[in-house]
Amino acid sequence: MNVTQLSLRLKKVAEYLPSQANFADIGSDHAYLPSYVCLHDRYAKAVAGEVNHGPYQSALQEVAAHQLDDRIDVRLGDGLHVLKDNEVEQVVIAGMGGPLVRNILESGKDKLSSVSKIIVQPNIDARSIRRWFYENHYQLVHEAILEENGHIYEILVAEKGDPHQAYHQGNFEKQLWLGPWLMKERSPVFMKKWQVERSKKERILHQISCSKQPDEEKIQSFQKELVWLEEVLEQ
């Protein structure tokens, strides 16, 4: 892959950046996303942060190949710690597990004071990030779900604001898990993801129930989530 053949999921992430964005791409890998954005918007600029030496070197080469060194600053370092204070207005973290994204946001909170928008694409456990947004006064303003190469990805977009706004009356934990915007939309990809998940949970629940010492707490948790899935899928 190169910047001219950006993946669907990263193109979707890029759509949520404003024009003339001044953003950080954390875990930038080969800096494809910042290069793509800056090639399409001559006023955009970015910091590409990467913790691993190999991808960091690749990112430097990618940026140099497009002569974008004056607008994309590639930095080696961990999470948001690559940033200076009040340096960027948007943050992108794509392609990691939800708990890791949450840890990056939590440990780099002091770098977010100037950040008005956070765009994340977790590979698993989007719920943990929705909870972090809620607890840290970010309003969930958009969600997207898409399928690419047999994988289903969720994208969450949050802005500083009233965290209650996205969640309607009803079961808060259920909305945190399934996504309040995605639940309203109920797209074919959303339905597919949760139908597969329901089958998985039913299988695991059966296995736990048949074990010699069934874990009652786990059984109750699975049963509750299966009820939520029934409610959403059978609407």
Tab-separated table of C-alpha atoms in Angstrom:
chain	number	residue	atom	x	y	z
A	1	MET	CA	0.000	0.000	0.000
A	2	ASN	CA	1.096	3.567	-0.526
A	3	VAL	CA	-0.428	6.966	-0.015
A	4	THR	CA	-2.220	6.903	-3.378
A	5	GLN	CA	-3.960	3.633	-2.416
A	6	LEU	CA	-4.983	4.549	1.106
A	7	SER	CA	-7.180	1.950	2.798
A	8	LEU	CA	-10.924	2.585	3.018
A	9	ARG	CA	-10.785	2.871	6.805
A	10	LEU	CA	-8.039	5.533	6.716
A	11	LYS	CA	-9.834	7.464	3.965
A	12	LYS	CA	-12.914	7.494	6.192
A	13	VAL	CA	-10.814	8.721	9.126
A	14	ALA	CA	-9.388	11.501	6.908
A	15	GLU	CA	-12.935	12.646	6.031
A	16	TYR	CA	-13.484	13.708	9.639
A	17	LEU	CA	-10.526	16.092	9.664
A	18	PRO	CA	-11.420	19.721	8.907
A	19	SER	CA	-9.815	21.574	6.018
A	20	GLN	CA	-6.508	23.200	6.989
A	21	ALA	CA	-6.174	20.604	9.735
A	22	ASN	CA	-3.340	20.863	12.226
A	23	PHE	CA	-3.269	17.344	13.588
A	24	ALA	CA	-1.261	14.557	15.155
A	25	ASP	CA	-1.406	11.014	13.817
A	26	ILE	CA	-0.313	8.816	16.705
A	27	GLY	CA	1.011	5.397	15.743
A	28	SER	CA	1.385	6.739	12.228
A	29	ASP	CA	3.164	3.650	10.897
A	30	HIS	CA	4.371	4.731	7.408
A	31	ALA	CA	2.801	8.216	7.677
A	32	TYR	CA	0.360	7.325	4.883
A	33	LEU	CA	-2.535	9.196	6.503
A	34	PRO	CA	-0.729	12.523	7.112
A	35	SER	CA	0.833	12.339	3.640
A	36	TYR	CA	-2.566	11.690	2.050
A	37	VAL	CA	-4.205	14.565	3.947
A	38	CYS	CA	-1.395	17.026	3.216
A	39	LEU	CA	-1.279	16.091	-0.482
A	40	HIS	CA	-5.024	16.818	-0.744
A	41	ASP	CA	-4.971	19.995	1.364
A	42	ARG	CA	-2.009	22.305	0.896
A	43	TYR	CA	-2.783	24.148	4.125
A	44	ALA	CA	-2.891	21.041	6.332
A	45	LYS	CA	0.025	20.138	8.574
A	46	ALA	CA	0.723	17.203	10.832
A	47	VAL	CA	2.883	15.528	13.423
A	48	ALA	CA	3.387	11.820	12.690
A	49	GLY	CA	4.245	10.015	15.913
A	50	GLU	CA	5.667	6.484	15.868
A	51	VAL	CA	7.101	4.433	18.721
A	52	ASN	CA	8.916	1.782	16.649
A	53	HIS	CA	12.159	2.456	14.752
A	54	GLY	CA	11.232	0.536	11.562
A	55	PRO	CA	7.953	2.350	10.840
A	56	TYR	CA	9.555	5.634	11.968
A	57	GLN	CA	12.224	5.262	9.252
A	58	SER	CA	9.532	4.309	6.689
A	59	ALA	CA	7.520	7.385	7.676
A	60	LEU	CA	10.554	9.655	7.168
A	61	GLN	CA	11.059	8.154	3.686
A	62	GLU	CA	7.354	8.475	2.774
A	63	VAL	CA	7.227	12.125	3.806
A	64	ALA	CA	10.471	12.911	1.974
A	65	ALA	CA	9.245	11.123	-1.173
A	66	HIS	CA	6.271	13.521	-1.359
A	67	GLN	CA	8.416	16.548	-0.410
A	68	LEU	CA	6.224	17.197	2.601
A	69	ASP	CA	9.025	17.666	5.165
A	70	ASP	CA	7.983	21.292	5.693
A	71	ARG	CA	4.444	20.267	6.730
A	72	ILE	CA	4.755	16.816	8.320
A	73	ASP	CA	7.043	16.441	11.303
A	74	VAL	CA	7.858	12.753	11.889
A	75	ARG	CA	8.795	12.035	15.510
A	76	LEU	CA	9.951	8.947	17.358
A	77	GLY	CA	8.277	8.542	20.726
A	78	ASP	CA	5.483	7.055	22.789
A	79	GLY	CA	1.882	8.145	22.281
A	80	LEU	CA	0.989	11.797	22.818
A	81	HIS	CA	4.364	12.426	24.473
A	82	VAL	CA	5.772	13.267	21.010
A	83	LEU	CA	3.733	16.492	21.115
A	84	LYS	CA	4.631	19.882	22.531
A	85	ASP	CA	2.043	21.733	24.600
A	86	ASN	CA	-0.793	23.343	22.589
A	87	GLU	CA	0.728	22.133	19.338
A	88	VAL	CA	-2.173	20.492	17.487
A	89	GLU	CA	-5.950	20.895	17.257
A	90	GLN	CA	-6.928	17.363	16.200
A	91	VAL	CA	-5.636	13.937	17.187
A	92	VAL	CA	-5.986	10.715	15.170
A	93	ILE	CA	-5.263	7.268	16.627
A	94	ALA	CA	-6.073	4.449	14.210
A	95	GLY	CA	-5.384	0.737	13.967
A	96	MET	CA	-4.820	-0.235	17.615
A	97	GLY	CA	-6.865	-2.032	20.237
A	98	GLY	CA	-9.339	0.049	22.246
A	99	PRO	CA	-7.572	-0.414	25.609
A	100	LEU	CA	-4.266	0.785	24.111
A	101	VAL	CA	-5.958	3.848	22.546
A	102	ARG	CA	-7.552	4.604	25.903
A	103	ASN	CA	-4.171	4.314	27.662
A	104	ILE	CA	-2.560	6.658	25.127
A	105	LEU	CA	-5.289	9.266	25.696
A	106	GLU	CA	-5.179	8.857	29.466
A	107	SER	CA	-1.396	9.038	29.825
A	108	GLY	CA	-1.152	12.000	27.444
A	109	LYS	CA	-4.105	13.983	28.787
A	110	ASP	CA	-1.914	17.010	29.489
A	111	LYS	CA	-1.251	17.318	25.734
A	112	LEU	CA	-4.961	17.567	24.871
A	113	SER	CA	-5.725	21.071	26.167
A	114	SER	CA	-5.643	22.587	22.654
A	115	VAL	CA	-7.264	19.552	21.005
A	116	SER	CA	-10.877	20.136	19.930
A	117	LYS	CA	-11.379	16.878	18.001
A	118	ILE	CA	-10.239	13.281	18.517
A	119	ILE	CA	-10.751	10.653	15.799
A	120	VAL	CA	-10.091	7.023	16.705
A	121	GLN	CA	-10.370	3.731	14.838
A	122	PRO	CA	-9.967	0.919	17.364
A	123	ASN	CA	-9.523	-2.640	16.104
A	124	ILE	CA	-11.312	-4.022	19.175
A	125	ASP	CA	-13.232	-2.772	22.208
A	126	ALA	CA	-14.575	0.609	21.069
A	127	ARG	CA	-16.604	0.615	24.308
A	128	SER	CA	-13.541	1.457	26.434
A	129	ILE	CA	-12.899	4.571	24.327
A	130	ARG	CA	-16.521	5.723	24.412
A	131	ARG	CA	-16.322	5.456	28.195
A	132	TRP	CA	-13.086	7.477	28.254
A	133	PHE	CA	-14.655	10.210	26.087
A	134	TYR	CA	-17.668	10.305	28.393
A	135	GLU	CA	-15.552	10.528	31.548
A	136	ASN	CA	-13.291	13.236	30.093
A	137	HIS	CA	-15.904	15.679	28.767
A	138	TYR	CA	-15.690	14.804	25.096
A	139	GLN	CA	-18.936	14.555	23.165
A	140	LEU	CA	-19.281	11.656	20.738
A	141	VAL	CA	-20.375	13.473	17.563
A	142	HIS	CA	-20.001	10.808	14.838
A	143	GLU	CA	-19.582	7.082	14.490
A	144	ALA	CA	-18.970	5.038	11.357
A	145	ILE	CA	-18.709	1.319	10.724
A	146	LEU	CA	-17.262	-0.255	7.586
A	147	GLU	CA	-15.951	-3.536	6.265
A	148	GLU	CA	-12.651	-3.920	4.449
A	149	ASN	CA	-10.832	-7.130	3.483
A	150	GLY	CA	-13.049	-9.222	5.733
A	151	HIS	CA	-12.544	-7.024	8.815
A	152	ILE	CA	-15.148	-4.715	10.347
A	153	TYR	CA	-13.906	-1.394	11.707
A	154	GLU	CA	-15.566	1.252	13.871
A	155	ILE	CA	-14.559	4.916	13.764
A	156	LEU	CA	-15.432	7.268	16.630
A	157	VAL	CA	-15.236	11.061	16.470
A	158	ALA	CA	-15.409	13.196	19.598
A	159	GLU	CA	-15.253	16.918	20.261
A	160	LYS	CA	-15.013	18.888	23.467
A	161	GLY	CA	-18.551	19.338	24.740
A	162	ASP	CA	-21.377	17.797	26.708
A	163	PRO	CA	-20.670	14.042	26.937
A	164	HIS	CA	-24.348	13.266	27.735
A	165	GLN	CA	-25.520	14.658	24.407
A	166	ALA	CA	-24.894	11.504	22.338
A	167	TYR	CA	-26.712	9.160	24.690
A	168	HIS	CA	-30.502	9.057	24.720
A	169	GLN	CA	-32.773	7.927	27.522
A	170	GLY	CA	-32.423	4.237	28.150
A	171	ASN	CA	-29.656	1.776	28.769
A	172	PHE	CA	-26.377	3.681	28.953
A	173	GLU	CA	-24.126	0.583	29.187
A	174	LYS	CA	-25.781	-0.916	26.115
A	175	GLN	CA	-25.184	2.299	24.146
A	176	LEU	CA	-21.549	2.430	25.285
A	177	TRP	CA	-21.052	-1.098	23.968
A	178	LEU	CA	-22.915	-0.890	20.648
A	179	GLY	CA	-22.485	2.816	19.896
A	180	PRO	CA	-25.397	5.286	20.171
A	181	TRP	CA	-25.058	6.605	16.590
A	182	LEU	CA	-24.475	3.158	15.102
A	183	MET	CA	-27.530	1.774	16.932
A	184	LYS	CA	-29.723	4.470	15.394
A	185	GLU	CA	-28.385	3.848	11.911
A	186	ARG	CA	-28.390	0.018	12.055
A	187	SER	CA	-26.438	-0.290	8.792
A	188	PRO	CA	-25.988	-3.697	7.109
A	189	VAL	CA	-22.360	-3.823	8.333
A	190	PHE	CA	-23.461	-3.067	11.904
A	191	MET	CA	-26.086	-5.828	11.726
A	192	LYS	CA	-23.546	-8.261	10.309
A	193	LYS	CA	-20.985	-7.523	13.041
A	194	TRP	CA	-23.431	-8.084	15.861
A	195	GLN	CA	-25.070	-11.160	14.331
A	196	VAL	CA	-21.633	-12.793	14.250
A	197	GLU	CA	-20.963	-11.571	17.790
A	198	ARG	CA	-24.279	-12.979	18.996
A	199	SER	CA	-23.450	-16.443	17.615
A	200	LYS	CA	-20.019	-16.302	19.284
A	201	LYS	CA	-21.493	-15.302	22.630
A	202	GLU	CA	-24.133	-18.029	22.466
A	203	ARG	CA	-21.419	-20.615	21.787
A	204	ILE	CA	-19.215	-19.411	24.661
A	205	LEU	CA	-22.201	-19.188	27.019
A	206	HIS	CA	-23.055	-22.797	26.227
A	207	GLN	CA	-19.465	-23.871	26.953
A	208	ILE	CA	-19.339	-21.972	30.268
A	209	SER	CA	-22.724	-23.354	31.339
A	210	CYS	CA	-21.579	-26.927	30.639
A	211	SER	CA	-18.332	-26.659	32.595
A	212	LYS	CA	-17.983	-28.391	35.972
A	213	GLN	CA	-17.829	-25.121	37.889
A	214	PRO	CA	-19.761	-22.568	35.820
A	215	ASP	CA	-18.754	-18.938	36.383
A	216	GLU	CA	-22.120	-17.464	37.379
A	217	GLU	CA	-20.955	-13.869	37.061
A	218	LYS	CA	-19.729	-14.446	33.510
A	219	ILE	CA	-22.941	-16.281	32.625
A	220	GLN	CA	-25.057	-13.349	33.832
A	221	SER	CA	-22.896	-10.845	31.926
A	222	PHE	CA	-23.210	-12.853	28.694
A	223	GLN	CA	-26.963	-13.319	29.144
A	224	LYS	CA	-27.431	-9.581	29.655
A	225	GLU	CA	-25.427	-8.751	26.518
A	226	LEU	CA	-27.336	-11.345	24.497
A	227	VAL	CA	-30.606	-9.672	25.537
A	228	TRP	CA	-29.211	-6.329	24.324
A	229	LEU	CA	-28.220	-7.902	21.003
A	230	GLU	CA	-31.676	-9.433	20.584
A	231	GLU	CA	-33.244	-6.002	21.195
A	232	VAL	CA	-31.068	-4.332	18.563
A	233	LEU	CA	-31.112	-7.082	15.942
A	234	GLU	CA	-34.834	-7.873	16.163
A	235	GLN	CA	-36.102	-4.249	16.121
